[in-house]
Amino acid sequence: MTTIRDVAREASVSVATVSRVINSNGYVNEDTRKKVGAAIDRLKYKPNSVARSLYKKESKTIGIIVPDITNPYFPQLVRGVEDHLIKKGYTSILCNSDEDPEKERLYLDVMKQKYVDGAIIVSNTIDERLLQEYDMPVVALDRSIHKDIPTFAIDNRDGGRAATKHLQDIGCQRIAHIKGPEQIKNAEERYTGYLDVVKNQSWFRDSYVVPGDYDQKKSARATMELLEAHPEIDGIFAGNDVMALGVLKAAESLNINVPEELAIIGFDGIDLTEMTTPELSTISQPIYQMSVEAAETLVALIEGKTNAQSGHVFPSTLIQRQSTNSVKENVT
Amino acid sequence: MTTIRDVAREASVSVATVSRVINSNGYVNEDTRKKVGAAIDRLKYKPNSVARSLYKKESKTIGIIVPDITNPYFPQLVRGVEDHLIKKGYTSILCNSDEDPEKERLYLDVMKQKYVDGAIIVSNTIDERLLQEYDMPVVALDRSIHKDIPTFAIDNRDGGRAATKHLQDIGCQRIAHIKGPEQIKNAEERYTGYLDVVKNQSWFRDSYVVPGDYDQKKSARATMELLEAHPEIDGIFAGNDVMALGVLKAAESLNINVPEELAIIGFDGIDLTEMTTPELSTISQPIYQMSVEAAETLVALIEGKTNAQSGHVFPSTLIQRQSTNSVKENVT
DNA sequence: TTGAAAGCGCTAACAG
DNA sequence: CTGTTAGCGCTTTCAA
């Protein structure tokens, strides 16, 4: 390993001077700058980040905590964050929390010990008080943690409303909802959006709402039971795309035509929705963009920019595809 | 931040003693050990990893380089690695290389500067010589880099053979192949496996092989053209699952029944294959297990265990699902 | 069994 | 404009 001393010796200057040139910091004569630059090149010197971190108490590293990278919603999110951060000179530590507070705490501990500069967190279990102990810049993505933490997410309730209205618009008369997990706020909000639209309809019944736990298989099972009990249902709004895939499978195994007999819409806009037949309509989130903005804000916070925004509510967009491309539409 | 000095003062011992107890290293009297332990608890002291790294020239951090976490094959892989490493006390830095040698080099530079202890790499572009410059333990996952680097992957050629044979076994008479990118070795191997089975068949023609670039849409387009030019094709082996989804879509838009008129099999065994209708047959890789073993070996290498294995060729398994569950089977 | 002290490689006063 | 030096927080000889 070649160190700053080696460079100093090679260039016949002091380490301070070398430090000045590699950090473009303080005055240094043009000639000595060149001399040092040449020495650096000759020795292929790369400054040691660890030593720098120790002194500066910062690491040019951030942590990304997601529940599970295996869940198709997160890769894009993580990618957006990582893409932006590497450009800004930061590396990203990936943490899969499984929504487990123990693990979240463990990761946060490790981050603190490594002088990690900040964190981007997707979680419903982390609470503000815990975070305060760690005292580092944090932004929340997809799910909010606390009013004081900049949050980057869409308006889920609004999206839920849009999905449900869309089913109504194409002529559905009996619209059911496959609901996400109770603990996850955005799932509740999507459900609320659904209720906003249907709860005063004469046909609405509580039994039109069944839990699918953001899981494809559970959703498929729940849909089977739902449709057997309520064959009159002609539209289903699934709380996320993965569950919508489950609905689609259930419909297919019951020999129900989609969209003619049953329209389906999901939520999130993950790539999978384009891969099925029929392709799935969905409420699409600007996932990549959200994550880039979250990363930008985190960097601003870390670098002490006071004008860092306090978060952003993004618009979601309805993407109509075959699964709601109903013939009924012509009827309307 | 509470440091080792604070603890030393609190326990009225020297920092050396505190260091000894936190590292269970060297002799320390039972009583003083307790005293120190108590002080640590009282102060909620956590040792600073950066300082430790500086001295020990190691960071308890490893890098994972994958082409793109957004590609559905990689999340499981990354998850397996991260799961194992965190248990062993290592954190994982995620790097998306986009198969770009520039980026790979950049990441490797950063790793070196951060005293990263080792790397797990999925790449076809990295060459051994480059790696040698960095002089750190490395293991290759999914794609081999060099004979001297422990590699964890399946036998792709064998898998290609199994896929093709399976189509033959269920009665297909004209089997085509959608091929992955030329630069990617495993794609070539799968193709070779296909050739092993079909090249001496009287019906075989070069035009039964078309490029799909591991991309769903390209694969769908290629399949359309292929089937229009060669309606006699009754079985397609796609070089990976994502392309198999493309084949499925193409078939559906041409109104070709799967599997009755066209059987389809993919490769990799990603979760998506279970989500479609019909469900896709595939050659499944033990992705999670491969990644865990790769992580284990990397840790062994880092910790200087000389008995670290030199890699492992895993078995792939045929998973038969609806897309090859042909009626022809009964005919045979 | 314990402590003093010398670094790990770098940055930032402070002098000159 | 440049060099000397004192740390950043920790580990590890070396003495005691």
XYZ file of C-alpha atoms in Angstrom, chain B residues 46-269:
224
model
C -19.712 0.471 21.178
C -16.226 0.202 19.724
C -15.534 2.333 16.706
C -15.063 0.101 13.689
C -13.267 2.737 11.678
C -10.448 3.100 14.150
C -10.179 -0.633 14.398
C -10.113 -0.938 10.621
C -7.357 1.588 10.323
C -5.146 -0.374 12.599
C -6.055 -3.849 11.431
C -6.323 -3.034 7.756
C -9.615 -4.802 7.472
C -13.159 -3.572 7.561
C -15.560 -6.449 8.101
C -17.149 -5.331 4.880
C -17.350 -7.064 1.532
C -18.453 -5.913 -1.886
C -21.071 -7.610 -4.030
C -20.801 -6.772 -7.682
C -23.773 -7.734 -9.823
C -24.733 -6.478 -13.267
C -28.092 -5.089 -12.181
C -30.124 -5.798 -9.066
C -33.191 -5.015 -11.130
C -32.741 -8.188 -13.114
C -34.946 -10.747 -11.356
C -32.180 -13.288 -11.071
C -30.051 -11.207 -8.740
C -32.166 -10.242 -5.765
C -32.181 -13.784 -4.429
C -28.497 -14.071 -5.002
C -27.734 -10.857 -3.200
C -30.081 -11.786 -0.431
C -28.346 -15.109 0.112
C -24.982 -13.438 0.316
C -26.135 -10.672 2.597
C -27.968 -13.048 4.922
C -24.938 -15.174 5.459
C -22.468 -12.363 5.782
C -24.369 -10.356 8.325
C -24.447 -13.457 10.508
C -20.689 -13.633 10.267
C -20.353 -9.993 11.212
C -19.775 -8.596 7.755
C -21.668 -5.830 6.022
C -22.292 -5.847 2.288
C -21.752 -3.069 -0.168
C -23.955 -3.376 -3.212
C -22.512 -2.530 -6.618
C -24.470 -2.461 -9.868
C -21.938 -2.746 -12.638
C -24.179 -2.834 -15.715
C -21.453 -5.124 -17.042
C -19.410 -1.995 -17.556
C -15.664 -2.495 -16.969
C -15.305 1.164 -16.066
C -17.811 0.858 -13.295
C -16.384 -2.407 -12.098
C -13.015 -0.773 -11.837
C -14.445 2.187 -10.014
C -16.129 -0.031 -7.471
C -13.004 -2.072 -6.999
C -11.036 1.117 -6.398
C -13.471 2.279 -3.787
C -13.366 -1.107 -2.115
C -9.626 -1.062 -1.942
C -9.621 2.399 -0.432
C -12.094 1.299 2.196
C -10.114 -1.765 3.182
C -12.971 -3.949 2.021
C -12.050 -7.506 2.955
C -13.196 -9.295 -0.169
C -15.668 -9.405 -3.010
C -18.307 -11.599 -4.532
C -18.505 -10.960 -8.206
C -20.935 -11.749 -10.995
C -19.326 -10.605 -14.204
C -18.076 -11.664 -17.590
C -16.122 -8.550 -18.258
C -13.768 -8.524 -15.302
C -10.526 -10.153 -16.099
C -8.153 -11.921 -13.817
C -5.325 -9.487 -14.464
C -7.346 -6.545 -13.296
C -8.325 -8.419 -10.182
C -4.747 -9.176 -9.346
C -3.991 -5.484 -9.043
C -6.433 -5.302 -6.199
C -5.135 -8.322 -4.413
C -8.152 -9.224 -2.322
C -10.043 -12.456 -1.778
C -12.646 -12.900 -4.475
C -15.176 -15.538 -5.340
C -17.162 -15.764 -8.555
C -20.864 -16.448 -8.580
C -22.956 -17.685 -11.499
C -20.226 -16.906 -14.016
C -16.651 -17.977 -13.752
C -13.847 -15.452 -14.025
C -10.753 -17.582 -13.908
C -9.667 -21.071 -12.969
C -7.947 -19.798 -9.870
C -10.983 -18.050 -8.486
C -13.456 -20.213 -6.583
C -16.608 -20.338 -8.641
C -20.128 -21.220 -7.608
C -22.378 -22.040 -10.484
C -24.327 -24.791 -12.113
C -23.362 -26.785 -15.168
C -25.138 -24.696 -17.754
C -24.432 -26.969 -20.653
C -25.893 -29.882 -18.797
C -28.923 -27.788 -17.925
C -29.353 -26.822 -21.562
C -29.244 -30.457 -22.477
C -31.802 -31.360 -19.820
C -34.184 -28.661 -20.985
C -33.970 -29.760 -24.581
C -34.289 -33.422 -23.761
C -37.308 -32.699 -21.672
C -39.033 -31.105 -24.639
C -38.112 -34.132 -26.660
C -39.423 -36.464 -23.967
C -42.835 -34.875 -23.959
C -43.032 -35.392 -27.681
C -41.809 -32.214 -29.323
C -40.603 -32.772 -32.872
C -39.179 -29.383 -33.773
C -37.382 -27.633 -30.964
C -36.129 -24.079 -31.219
C -33.863 -22.079 -28.949
C -33.945 -18.455 -27.893
C -30.373 -17.625 -27.132
C -28.863 -15.280 -24.568
C -26.169 -12.678 -25.308
C -22.986 -13.817 -27.013
C -20.665 -12.290 -24.447
C -22.229 -14.175 -21.608
C -20.598 -17.529 -21.217
C -23.445 -19.264 -19.491
C -25.717 -18.315 -22.371
C -23.328 -19.936 -24.807
C -23.132 -23.031 -22.662
C -26.864 -23.412 -22.496
C -26.931 -23.075 -26.237
C -24.246 -25.722 -26.563
C -26.332 -28.030 -24.379
C -29.224 -27.486 -26.758
C -27.007 -28.279 -29.733
C -25.767 -31.451 -28.056
C -29.277 -32.788 -28.222
C -30.553 -31.483 -31.533
C -27.689 -30.985 -33.903
C -27.799 -34.473 -35.342
C -31.535 -34.572 -35.729
C -32.625 -34.603 -39.323
C -35.093 -31.774 -38.779
C -32.625 -29.385 -37.201
C -31.860 -26.098 -38.921
C -29.720 -23.184 -37.897
C -32.668 -20.903 -38.229
C -34.248 -22.548 -35.199
C -31.885 -20.560 -33.049
C -32.568 -16.869 -32.568
C -31.085 -14.269 -30.226
C -33.187 -12.924 -27.371
C -30.502 -11.116 -25.414
C -31.874 -12.212 -22.021
C -34.615 -9.676 -22.596
C -38.300 -10.309 -22.479
C -39.379 -7.978 -25.223
C -36.625 -8.893 -27.623
C -37.426 -12.503 -27.008
C -41.113 -11.926 -27.722
C -40.321 -10.220 -31.003
C -37.835 -12.878 -32.011
C -40.344 -15.568 -31.193
C -43.026 -13.985 -33.331
C -40.762 -13.944 -36.326
C -39.527 -17.402 -35.625
C -42.981 -18.901 -35.380
C -44.215 -17.114 -38.425
C -41.307 -18.401 -40.454
C -41.460 -21.859 -38.919
C -44.963 -22.779 -37.836
C -43.802 -26.369 -37.466
C -41.963 -25.537 -34.254
C -43.659 -27.194 -31.314
C -41.175 -26.638 -28.512
C -39.022 -23.728 -27.432
C -36.186 -23.727 -24.982
C -35.530 -20.164 -23.860
C -32.088 -19.408 -22.487
C -33.541 -17.863 -19.359
C -36.887 -17.413 -17.667
C -37.322 -13.796 -18.608
C -37.050 -14.745 -22.271
C -39.415 -17.655 -21.690
C -41.976 -15.126 -20.529
C -41.445 -13.349 -23.823
C -42.028 -16.574 -25.690
C -45.205 -17.130 -23.762
C -46.476 -13.682 -24.630
C -45.647 -14.169 -28.265
C -47.486 -17.469 -28.318
C -50.484 -15.897 -26.701
C -50.627 -13.047 -29.123
C -50.393 -15.515 -32.027
C -53.172 -17.541 -30.480
C -51.017 -20.567 -30.107
C -51.957 -22.828 -27.245
C -49.334 -23.558 -24.632
C -48.499 -26.347 -24.107
C -50.785 -28.161 -26.559
C -49.361 -26.566 -29.692
C -46.167 -25.190 -28.285
C -44.269 -26.317 -25.223
C -42.023 -23.801 -23.480
C -39.233 -24.184 -21.002
C -37.072 -21.518 -19.417
C -33.926 -21.486 -17.360
C -32.984 -20.204 -13.877
C -36.030 -20.935 -11.776
